[in-house]
GROMACS .gro file of C-alpha atoms in nm:
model
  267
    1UNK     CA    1   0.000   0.000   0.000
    2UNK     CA    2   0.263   0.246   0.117
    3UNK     CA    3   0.468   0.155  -0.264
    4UNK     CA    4   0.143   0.211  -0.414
    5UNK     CA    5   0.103   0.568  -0.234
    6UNK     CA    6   0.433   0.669  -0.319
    7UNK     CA    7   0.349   0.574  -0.745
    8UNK     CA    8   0.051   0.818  -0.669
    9UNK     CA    9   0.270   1.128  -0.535
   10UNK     CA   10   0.555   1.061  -0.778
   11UNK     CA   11   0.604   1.393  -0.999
   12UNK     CA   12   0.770   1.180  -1.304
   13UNK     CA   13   0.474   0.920  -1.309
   14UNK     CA   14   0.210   1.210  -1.242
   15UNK     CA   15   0.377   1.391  -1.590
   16UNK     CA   16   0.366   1.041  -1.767
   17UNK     CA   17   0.015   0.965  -1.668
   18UNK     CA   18  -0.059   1.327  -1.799
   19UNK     CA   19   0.090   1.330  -2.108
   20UNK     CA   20  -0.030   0.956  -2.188
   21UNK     CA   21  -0.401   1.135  -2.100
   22UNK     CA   22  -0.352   1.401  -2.336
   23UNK     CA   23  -0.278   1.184  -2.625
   24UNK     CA   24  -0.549   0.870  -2.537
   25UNK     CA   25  -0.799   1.175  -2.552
   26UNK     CA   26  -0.652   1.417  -2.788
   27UNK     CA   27  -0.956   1.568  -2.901
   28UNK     CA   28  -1.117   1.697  -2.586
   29UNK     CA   29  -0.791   1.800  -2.456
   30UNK     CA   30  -0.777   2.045  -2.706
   31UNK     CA   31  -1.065   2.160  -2.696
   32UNK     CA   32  -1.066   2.199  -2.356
   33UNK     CA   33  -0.735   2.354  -2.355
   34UNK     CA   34  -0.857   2.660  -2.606
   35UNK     CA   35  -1.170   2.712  -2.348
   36UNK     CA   36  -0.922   2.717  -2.073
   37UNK     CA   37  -0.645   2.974  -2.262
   38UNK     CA   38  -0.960   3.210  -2.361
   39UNK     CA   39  -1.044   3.352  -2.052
   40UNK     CA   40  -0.642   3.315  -1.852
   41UNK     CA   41  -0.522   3.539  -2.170
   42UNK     CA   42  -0.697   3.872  -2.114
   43UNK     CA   43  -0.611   3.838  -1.729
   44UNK     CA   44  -0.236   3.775  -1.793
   45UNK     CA   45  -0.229   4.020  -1.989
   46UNK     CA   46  -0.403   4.280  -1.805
   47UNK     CA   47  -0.138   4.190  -1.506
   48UNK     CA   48   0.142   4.238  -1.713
   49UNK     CA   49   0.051   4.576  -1.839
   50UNK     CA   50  -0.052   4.692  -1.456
   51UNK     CA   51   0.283   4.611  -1.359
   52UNK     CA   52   0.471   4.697  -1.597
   53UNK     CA   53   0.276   5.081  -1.577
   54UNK     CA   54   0.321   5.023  -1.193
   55UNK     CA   55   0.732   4.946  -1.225
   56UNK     CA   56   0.756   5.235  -1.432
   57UNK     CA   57   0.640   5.459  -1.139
   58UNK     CA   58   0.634   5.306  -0.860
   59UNK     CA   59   0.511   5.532  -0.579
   60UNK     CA   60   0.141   5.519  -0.643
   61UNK     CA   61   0.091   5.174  -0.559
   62UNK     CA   62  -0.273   5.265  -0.469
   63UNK     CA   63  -0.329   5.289  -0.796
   64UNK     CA   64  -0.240   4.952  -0.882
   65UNK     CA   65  -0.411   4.813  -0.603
   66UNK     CA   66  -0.758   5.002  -0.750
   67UNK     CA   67  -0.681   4.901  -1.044
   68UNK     CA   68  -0.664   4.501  -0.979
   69UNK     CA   69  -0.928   4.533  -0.738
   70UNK     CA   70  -1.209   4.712  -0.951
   71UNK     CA   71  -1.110   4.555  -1.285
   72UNK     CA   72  -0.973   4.204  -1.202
   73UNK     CA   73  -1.103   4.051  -0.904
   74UNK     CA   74  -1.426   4.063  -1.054
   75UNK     CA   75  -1.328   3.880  -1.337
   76UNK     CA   76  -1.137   3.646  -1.167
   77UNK     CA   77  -1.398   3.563  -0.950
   78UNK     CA   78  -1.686   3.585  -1.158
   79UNK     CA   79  -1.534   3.462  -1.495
   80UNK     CA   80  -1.201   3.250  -1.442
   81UNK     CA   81  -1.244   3.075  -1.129
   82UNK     CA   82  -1.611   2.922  -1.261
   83UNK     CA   83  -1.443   2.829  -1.604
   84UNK     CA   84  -1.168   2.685  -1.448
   85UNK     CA   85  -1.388   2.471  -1.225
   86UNK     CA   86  -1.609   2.368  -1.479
   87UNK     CA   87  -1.347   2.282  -1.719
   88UNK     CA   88  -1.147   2.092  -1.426
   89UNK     CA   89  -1.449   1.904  -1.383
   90UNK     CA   90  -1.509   1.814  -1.732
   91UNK     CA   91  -1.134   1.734  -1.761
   92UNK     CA   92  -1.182   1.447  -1.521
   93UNK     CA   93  -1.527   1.321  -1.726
   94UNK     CA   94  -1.291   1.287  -1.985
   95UNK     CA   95  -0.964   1.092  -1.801
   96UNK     CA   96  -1.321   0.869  -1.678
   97UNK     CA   97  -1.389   0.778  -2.042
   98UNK     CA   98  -1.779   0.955  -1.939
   99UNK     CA   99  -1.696   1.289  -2.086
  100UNK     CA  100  -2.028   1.451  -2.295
  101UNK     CA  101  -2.036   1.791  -2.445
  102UNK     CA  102  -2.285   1.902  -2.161
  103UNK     CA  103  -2.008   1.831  -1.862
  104UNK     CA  104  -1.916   2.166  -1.919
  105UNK     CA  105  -2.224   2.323  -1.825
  106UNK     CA  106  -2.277   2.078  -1.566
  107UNK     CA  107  -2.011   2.134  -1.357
  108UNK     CA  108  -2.056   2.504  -1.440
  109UNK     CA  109  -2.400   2.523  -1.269
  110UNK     CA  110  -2.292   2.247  -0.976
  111UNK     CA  111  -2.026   2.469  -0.890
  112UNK     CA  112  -2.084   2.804  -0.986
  113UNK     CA  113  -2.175   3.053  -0.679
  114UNK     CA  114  -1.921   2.807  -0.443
  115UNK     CA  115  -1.643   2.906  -0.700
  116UNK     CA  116  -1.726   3.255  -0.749
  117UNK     CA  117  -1.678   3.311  -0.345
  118UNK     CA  118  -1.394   3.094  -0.339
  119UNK     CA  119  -1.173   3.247  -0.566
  120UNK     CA  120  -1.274   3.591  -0.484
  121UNK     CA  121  -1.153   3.552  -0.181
  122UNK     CA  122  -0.880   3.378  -0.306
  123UNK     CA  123  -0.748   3.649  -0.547
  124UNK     CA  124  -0.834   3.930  -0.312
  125UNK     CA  125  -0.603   3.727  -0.092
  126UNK     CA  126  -0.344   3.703  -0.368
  127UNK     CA  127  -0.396   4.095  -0.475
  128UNK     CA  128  -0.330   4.222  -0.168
  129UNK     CA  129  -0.067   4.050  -0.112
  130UNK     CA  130   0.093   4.126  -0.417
  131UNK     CA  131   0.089   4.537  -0.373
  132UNK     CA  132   0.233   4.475  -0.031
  133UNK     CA  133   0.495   4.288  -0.187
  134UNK     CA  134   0.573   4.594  -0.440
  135UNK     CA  135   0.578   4.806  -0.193
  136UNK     CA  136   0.824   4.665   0.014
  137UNK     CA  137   1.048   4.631  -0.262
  138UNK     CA  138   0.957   4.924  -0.497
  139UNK     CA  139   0.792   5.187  -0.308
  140UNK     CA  140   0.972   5.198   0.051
  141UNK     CA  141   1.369   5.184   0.076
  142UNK     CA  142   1.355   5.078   0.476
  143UNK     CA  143   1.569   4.770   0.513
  144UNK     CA  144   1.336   4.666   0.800
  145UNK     CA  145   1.045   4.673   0.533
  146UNK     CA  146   1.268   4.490   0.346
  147UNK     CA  147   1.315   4.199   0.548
  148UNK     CA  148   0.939   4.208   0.581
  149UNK     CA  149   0.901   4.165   0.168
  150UNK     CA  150   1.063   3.874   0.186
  151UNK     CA  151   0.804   3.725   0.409
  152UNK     CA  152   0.552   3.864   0.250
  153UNK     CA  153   0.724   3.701  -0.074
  154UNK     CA  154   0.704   3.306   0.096
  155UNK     CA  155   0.346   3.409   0.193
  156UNK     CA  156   0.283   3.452  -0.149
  157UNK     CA  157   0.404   3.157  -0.331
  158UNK     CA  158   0.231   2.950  -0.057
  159UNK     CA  159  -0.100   3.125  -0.165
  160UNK     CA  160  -0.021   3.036  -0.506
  161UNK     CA  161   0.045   2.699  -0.393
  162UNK     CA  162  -0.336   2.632  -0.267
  163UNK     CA  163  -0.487   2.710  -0.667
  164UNK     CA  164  -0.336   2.345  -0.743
  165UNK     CA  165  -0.599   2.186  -0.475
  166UNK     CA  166  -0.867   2.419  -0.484
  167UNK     CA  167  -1.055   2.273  -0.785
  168UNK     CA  168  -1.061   1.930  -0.641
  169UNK     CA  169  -1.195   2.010  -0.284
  170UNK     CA  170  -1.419   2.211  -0.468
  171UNK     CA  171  -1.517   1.918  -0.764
  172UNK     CA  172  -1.432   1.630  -0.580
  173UNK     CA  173  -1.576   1.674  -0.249
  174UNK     CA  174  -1.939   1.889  -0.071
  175UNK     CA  175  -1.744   2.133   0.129
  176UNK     CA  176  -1.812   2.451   0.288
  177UNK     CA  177  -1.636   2.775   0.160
  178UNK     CA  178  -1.441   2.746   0.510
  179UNK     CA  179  -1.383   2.381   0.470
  180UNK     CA  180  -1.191   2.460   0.093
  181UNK     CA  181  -0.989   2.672   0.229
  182UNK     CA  182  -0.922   2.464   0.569
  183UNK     CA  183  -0.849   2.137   0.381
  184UNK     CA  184  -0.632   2.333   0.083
  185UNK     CA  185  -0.402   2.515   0.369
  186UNK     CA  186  -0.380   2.174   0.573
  187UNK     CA  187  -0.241   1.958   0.238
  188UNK     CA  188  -0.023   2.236   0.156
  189UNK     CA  189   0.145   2.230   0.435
  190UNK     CA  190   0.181   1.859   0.491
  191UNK     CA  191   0.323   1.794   0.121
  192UNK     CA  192   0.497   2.100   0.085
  193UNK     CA  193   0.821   1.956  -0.144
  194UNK     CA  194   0.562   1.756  -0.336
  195UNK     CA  195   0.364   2.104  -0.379
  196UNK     CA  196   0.691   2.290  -0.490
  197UNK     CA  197   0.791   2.012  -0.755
  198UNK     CA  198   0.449   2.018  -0.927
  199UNK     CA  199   0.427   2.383  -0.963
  200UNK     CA  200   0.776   2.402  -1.083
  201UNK     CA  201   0.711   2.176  -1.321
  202UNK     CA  202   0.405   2.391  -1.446
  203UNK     CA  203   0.564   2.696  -1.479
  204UNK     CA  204   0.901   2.517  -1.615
  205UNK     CA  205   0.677   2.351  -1.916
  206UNK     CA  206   0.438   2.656  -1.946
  207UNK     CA  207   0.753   2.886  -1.988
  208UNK     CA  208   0.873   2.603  -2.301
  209UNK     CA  209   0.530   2.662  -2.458
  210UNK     CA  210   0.553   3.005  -2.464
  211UNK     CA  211   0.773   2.973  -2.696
  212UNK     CA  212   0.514   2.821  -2.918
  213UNK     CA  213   0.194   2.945  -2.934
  214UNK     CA  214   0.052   2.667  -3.047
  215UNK     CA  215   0.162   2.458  -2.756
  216UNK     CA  216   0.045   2.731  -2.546
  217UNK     CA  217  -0.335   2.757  -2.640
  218UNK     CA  218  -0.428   2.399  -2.737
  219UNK     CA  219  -0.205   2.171  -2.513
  220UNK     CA  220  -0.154   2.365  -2.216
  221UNK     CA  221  -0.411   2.455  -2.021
  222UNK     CA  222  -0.518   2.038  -2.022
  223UNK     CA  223  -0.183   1.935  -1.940
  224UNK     CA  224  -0.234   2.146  -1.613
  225UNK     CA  225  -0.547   2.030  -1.542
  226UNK     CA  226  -0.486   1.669  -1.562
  227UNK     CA  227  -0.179   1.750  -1.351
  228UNK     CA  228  -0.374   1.860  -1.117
  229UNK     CA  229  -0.645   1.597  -1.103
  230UNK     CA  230  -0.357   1.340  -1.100
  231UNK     CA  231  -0.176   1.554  -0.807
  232UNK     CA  232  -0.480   1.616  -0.602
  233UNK     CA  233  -0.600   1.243  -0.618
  234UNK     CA  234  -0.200   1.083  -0.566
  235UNK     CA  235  -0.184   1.363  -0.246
  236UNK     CA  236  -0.518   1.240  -0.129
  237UNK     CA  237  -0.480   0.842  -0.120
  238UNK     CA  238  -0.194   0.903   0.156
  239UNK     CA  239  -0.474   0.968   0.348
  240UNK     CA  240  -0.703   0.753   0.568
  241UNK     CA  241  -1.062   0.667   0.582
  242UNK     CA  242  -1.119   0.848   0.207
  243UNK     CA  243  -1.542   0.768   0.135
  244UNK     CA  244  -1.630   0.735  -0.226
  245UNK     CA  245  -2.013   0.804  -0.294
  246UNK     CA  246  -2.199   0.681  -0.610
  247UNK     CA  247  -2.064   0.747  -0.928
  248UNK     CA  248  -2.392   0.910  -1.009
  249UNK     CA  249  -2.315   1.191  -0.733
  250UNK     CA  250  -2.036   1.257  -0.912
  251UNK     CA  251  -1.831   1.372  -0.599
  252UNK     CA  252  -1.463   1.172  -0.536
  253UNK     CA  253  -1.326   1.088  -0.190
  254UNK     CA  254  -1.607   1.312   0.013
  255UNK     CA  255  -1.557   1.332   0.377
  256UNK     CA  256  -1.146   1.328   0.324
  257UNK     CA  257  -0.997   1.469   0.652
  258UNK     CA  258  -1.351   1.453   0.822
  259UNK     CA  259  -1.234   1.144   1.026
  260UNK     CA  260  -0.915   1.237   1.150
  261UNK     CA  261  -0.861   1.381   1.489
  262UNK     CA  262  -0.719   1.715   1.533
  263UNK     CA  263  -0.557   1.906   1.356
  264UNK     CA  264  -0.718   1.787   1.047
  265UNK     CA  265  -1.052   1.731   1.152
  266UNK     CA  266  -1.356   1.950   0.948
  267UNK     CA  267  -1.594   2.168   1.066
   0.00000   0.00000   0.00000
């Protein structure tokens, strides 16, 4: 059991289960990697050009904080964090051989208003966080703040951390918005190296596509999600006492960390 478990969590058999995936279902994968690049684009690329104007000049961080707040928390909330859900959902349809063209809107409606307050207050988290950061490093010139931009710095990669669970204890499970975010911070910080490795390994191969754009918009955005749906299920089976409902519920491994003492236990 413990070999098996350690085949789950193991980063080179995770990207070999991922890219084997991709290619046994080739045509949803790129069609759900196009959904998934159409709405991430405009964001990106709002970010970039909000830094780069803040870099320029950088003592009006208010500005930038205004800016991210007004314009793209909404959309991350009410736009990319649904469509990411939905599509993570109909990503696993599809690894399940069960995939249908109405998945989509399926796990759109499921999960809808749970996603929208998740990730708002998951990219307000990250926002704020973010301008600190800048300001620390950009705006102030106190070596005190300083050394208090680098901790804000490790706060922030460990926030970016938690969007590799999110979608599956949102998917994959009937949690509370306080039980997401209670379960995502908990695995986080119990697989931490495995955590680092797999977003690494995301940004390493995402950084390679870049460099061509067809890569980028059609292979992508499903190579992450199976990553993720691989990760988040290999993290998970480490785990005791995981309850699998009916496959007609459609909800994997409920009641995961519900039956463990403290600290883990749910609300």
């Amino acid at each position: 059991m413990k070999v098996k478990i350690a085949e789950e969590r193991n980063l080179f058999l995770i990207l070999k289960r991922a890219v084997i995936d991709i290619y046994n279902h080739l045509g949803y994968s790129l069609l759900i990697s196009f959904l998934w690049f159409l709405p991430v684009f405009p964001l990106a690329v709002f970010i970039n050009e909000m830094l780069r104007s803040f870099l320029n000049d950088p003592k009006y961080p208010l500005g930038l904080l205004l800016f991210l707040v007004a314009f793209g928390l909404p959309y991350a909330a009410f736009i990319l964090g649904p469509v990411h859900i939905a599509l993570f959902y109909q990503m696993n349809e599809v690894l399940n051989d069960d995939a249908r063209f109405k998945g989509f809107w399926e796990g759109l409606r499921k999960h809808y208003w749970l996603a929208v307050r998740v990730y708002a207050i998951y990219f307000g988290t990250l926002i704020f966080c973010l301008v600190d950061l800048l300001i620390c490093f950009f705006t102030l010139n106190q070596f005190a703040i300083k050394i208090f931009g680098f901790l804000l710095f490790y706060l922030f990669l460990f926030l970016l951390f938690w969007g590799l669970y999110l979608p599956g204890f949102l998917v994959f499970q009937k949690n509370s918005l306080k039980k997401v975010f209670h379960k995502t911070f908990l695995v986080v910080l119990d697989n931490t190296l495995l955590t680092i490795g797999a977003f690494l390994l995301l940004i390493l191969i995402g950084l390679a596509f870049s460099k061509i754009t067809p890569l980028l918009v059609f292979f992508y955005g499903s190579f992450v999600l199976v990553v993720m749906i691989h990760l988040f299920n290999g993290v998970l089976a480490k785990y005791p006492d995981p309850v699998a409902p009916a496959p007609e519920e459609g909800d994997g491994q409920e009641g995961f960390l519900d039956a463990v003492e403290d600290p883990r236990k749910g609300e």
